[in-house]
Coordinates of C-alpha atoms and ligand atoms in Angstrom, one line a residue:
X722 CA 100.8 80.4 113.3
X723 CA 104.1 81.4 111.8
X724 CA 106.0 81.2 108.6
X725 CA 109.3 79.7 108.5
X726 CA 111.2 80.5 105.7
X727 CA 114.4 79.1 104.1
X728 CA 116.8 81.5 102.2
X729 CA 119.5 80.6 99.7
X730 CA 118.1 77.1 98.9
X731 CA 119.0 77.0 95.1
X732 CA 122.5 77.4 93.9
X733 CA 121.8 79.7 91.1
X734 CA 119.7 82.1 93.1
X735 CA 122.7 82.2 95.4
X736 CA 124.8 83.3 92.4
X737 CA 122.5 86.1 90.9
X738 CA 122.4 87.5 94.4
X739 CA 126.3 87.1 94.9
X740 CA 125.9 85.4 98.2
X741 CA 128.0 82.9 99.9
X742 CA 126.9 79.3 99.7
X743 CA 125.9 78.6 103.1
X744 CA 126.8 75.2 105.0
X745 CA 123.6 75.2 106.9
X746 CA 120.2 76.4 105.6
X747 CA 119.5 80.3 106.2
X748 CA 116.5 80.4 108.1
X749 CA 114.2 83.4 108.9
X750 CA 110.7 84.0 109.7
X751 CA 107.5 86.2 109.0
X752 CA 104.6 86.7 111.5
X753 CA 101.2 86.1 110.4
X754 CA 100.2 89.5 109.7
X755 CA 102.4 89.3 106.4
X756 CA 99.6 87.5 105.1
X757 CA 97.9 88.8 102.0
X758 CA 94.4 88.5 102.1
X759 CA 92.6 85.9 99.7
X760 CA 91.4 87.8 96.6
X761 CA 92.8 90.9 97.4
X762 CA 95.9 92.7 95.4
X763 CA 99.6 93.0 96.7
X764 CA 99.7 96.9 97.6
X765 CA 103.1 98.4 97.1
X766 CA 104.4 99.5 100.3
X767 CA 105.8 103.4 100.3
X768 CA 108.9 102.6 102.0
X769 CA 110.6 100.7 99.0
X770 CA 111.4 101.2 95.3
X771 CA 112.4 97.9 94.6
X772 CA 110.0 95.3 95.9
X773 CA 110.9 91.7 94.4
X774 CA 108.8 88.5 93.9
X775 CA 110.4 85.3 95.1
X776 CA 108.1 82.2 94.1
X777 CA 108.4 79.4 96.6
X778 CA 107.1 75.8 97.1
X779 CA 105.1 75.9 100.4
X780 CA 104.8 73.2 102.8
X781 CA 101.8 73.6 105.6
X782 CA 102.5 71.6 109.0
X783 CA 99.7 69.4 110.2
X784 CA 100.9 68.1 113.4
X785 CA 103.0 69.4 116.4
X786 CA 106.4 68.4 116.7
X787 CA 110.2 69.1 117.9
X788 CA 113.4 67.3 117.1
X789 CA 111.7 65.5 113.9
X790 CA 114.1 63.2 112.3
X791 CA 114.4 63.6 108.4
X792 CA 113.0 60.0 108.0
X793 CA 109.7 60.9 109.9
X794 CA 109.3 64.4 108.6
X795 CA 106.9 63.1 105.9
X796 CA 104.2 62.7 108.7
X797 CA 104.2 66.1 109.6
X798 CA 102.4 67.6 106.3
X799 CA 99.7 66.4 103.7
X800 CA 99.4 69.5 101.8
X801 CA 102.0 71.4 99.3
X802 CA 101.3 74.7 97.9
X803 CA 102.9 77.5 95.9
X804 CA 103.5 81.2 97.3
X805 CA 105.3 84.5 97.0
X806 CA 108.0 85.7 99.6
X807 CA 107.8 89.4 98.6
X808 CA 111.1 91.3 99.5
X809 CA 112.0 95.0 99.6
X810 CA 115.3 94.2 98.3
X811 CA 116.8 97.7 98.6
X812 CA 115.6 97.7 102.3
X813 CA 117.5 94.2 102.6
X814 CA 120.5 95.3 100.9
X815 CA 121.0 98.3 103.4
X816 CA 120.3 96.2 106.4
X817 CA 122.4 93.4 105.2
X818 CA 125.5 95.9 104.7
X819 CA 125.0 97.0 108.4
X820 CA 124.6 93.5 109.9
X821 CA 121.2 94.3 110.8
X822 CA 117.9 91.8 110.9
X823 CA 115.9 91.7 107.5
X824 CA 112.2 92.2 109.3
X825 CA 111.7 95.5 107.5
X826 CA 112.4 94.1 104.3
X827 CA 110.8 90.6 104.5
X828 CA 108.1 90.7 107.2
X829 CA 106.0 93.8 106.3
X830 CA 102.4 93.6 105.6
X831 CA 101.3 91.7 102.5
X832 CA 105.0 90.3 102.5
X833 CA 103.6 86.6 102.1
X834 CA 101.2 85.2 99.7
X835 CA 99.8 81.9 99.9
X836 CA 97.9 80.2 96.8
X837 CA 95.9 77.1 96.7
X838 CA 96.8 74.1 98.5
X839 CA 97.2 70.4 96.8
X840 CA 97.2 67.1 98.8
X841 CA 100.5 65.8 98.7
X842 CA 99.3 62.4 97.4
X843 CA 98.5 63.7 94.1
X844 CA 102.0 64.1 93.3
X845 CA 104.7 61.3 92.6
X846 CA 107.8 62.9 93.6
X847 CA 108.0 65.9 96.1
X848 CA 111.7 66.1 95.5
X849 CA 111.2 66.8 91.8
X850 CA 108.3 69.2 91.5
X851 CA 108.2 71.6 88.4
X852 CA 106.9 75.0 89.5
X853 CA 106.9 78.4 87.6
X854 CA 106.2 82.1 88.0
X855 CA 104.8 84.3 85.3
X856 CA 104.7 87.8 85.2
X857 CA 102.3 89.5 82.5
X858 CA 102.3 86.5 80.6
X859 CA 106.4 85.9 80.7
X860 CA 107.9 83.1 82.5
X861 CA 110.1 84.8 84.9
X862 CA 111.1 82.0 87.5
X863 CA 110.9 78.4 86.5
X864 CA 112.6 75.3 88.2
X865 CA 112.1 72.0 90.0
X866 CA 112.4 71.0 93.8
X867 CA 115.2 68.6 92.4
X868 CA 117.4 71.4 92.6
X869 CA 117.1 72.5 96.3
X870 CA 120.1 72.1 98.4
X871 CA 118.1 71.0 101.4
X872 CA 114.9 69.1 100.5
X873 CA 111.4 69.5 102.4
X874 CA 112.1 66.6 105.0
X875 CA 115.6 67.9 105.7
X876 CA 114.2 71.5 106.2
X877 CA 111.9 70.0 108.5
X878 CA 114.1 68.3 110.9
X879 CA 116.7 70.9 110.7
X880 CA 114.0 74.0 111.7
X881 CA 112.6 71.7 114.3
X882 CA 115.8 71.5 116.3
X883 CA 115.3 75.5 116.9
X884 CA 111.6 75.8 116.8
X885 CA 108.8 73.7 117.9
X886 CA 106.4 73.1 114.6
X887 CA 102.6 73.8 115.3
X888 CA 99.7 72.8 113.1
X889 CA 99.2 75.5 110.5
X890 CA 102.7 76.7 110.5
X891 CA 103.7 77.0 106.8
X892 CA 107.5 76.5 105.4
X893 CA 108.8 78.7 102.5
X894 CA 111.3 76.5 100.9
X895 CA 113.4 79.3 99.3
X896 CA 113.2 80.6 95.9
X897 CA 115.1 79.9 92.4
X898 CA 116.7 82.2 90.4
X899 CA 115.1 85.0 88.4
X900 CA 113.8 87.0 91.1
X901 CA 113.1 90.5 89.9
X902 CA 110.8 93.7 90.3
X903 CA 107.2 93.9 90.5
X904 CA 105.4 97.2 89.6
X905 CA 101.8 98.4 89.7
X906 CA 99.6 96.8 87.3
X907 CA 101.7 93.6 87.0
X908 CA 99.8 90.2 87.3
X909 CA 101.7 87.4 88.8
X910 CA 100.6 83.8 88.1
X911 CA 102.0 80.9 89.7
X912 CA 101.9 76.8 88.7
X913 CA 102.9 73.8 90.6
X914 CA 103.3 70.6 88.3
X915 CA 100.9 72.6 85.8
X916 CA 98.2 73.5 88.1
X917 CA 97.5 77.1 88.4
X918 CA 98.0 77.7 92.4
X919 CA 97.4 81.8 92.4
X920 CA 96.8 84.8 90.2
X921 CA 97.8 88.0 92.0
X922 CA 97.3 91.7 90.8
X923 CA 99.9 94.1 91.9
X924 CA 98.4 97.8 93.0
Ligands
LIG1363 ZN1 112.4 83.6 99.9

């Protein structure tokens, strides 16, 4: 099982990191060893002093597919979730400045957290899902999928040109503005359309 992630999918987040606006989705992957265990805290790694939270809407693939047209992409998933793409920003900036791959910053153990799944039929419009991340009772990230530059079905079509999608693969659809530091003792809570998707302790 693989985690396929989109970078730079919300314009305001591109501005906050001073990145250029891409003309195609920025795609990277995380291995399944990134997945935090359900019910376990996130443990701060020892190689970074700048772990950032990135809350993202998730899509679980439920059919095998390649070269999927956008208009058929909706047939490839039935569940939507919310999760965290943890990023060692200091490590990432060092690698980016040298033009090197991001894996040490994005793909370490625990770097992906997945909350509860929701049947997509309970949502009236997947292209206007509100979601938010709260850190210690303060809302730090809040947006709607209406502000994605590439919508869920477009992402599925695009990535399936390169990678065969398999049952159980998960798309991380990009983070909105408001990424920031996590520290030991923080409690992160995610909500999708008002429903709690996760609560996670940072240790
Ligand atoms: Zn991300």
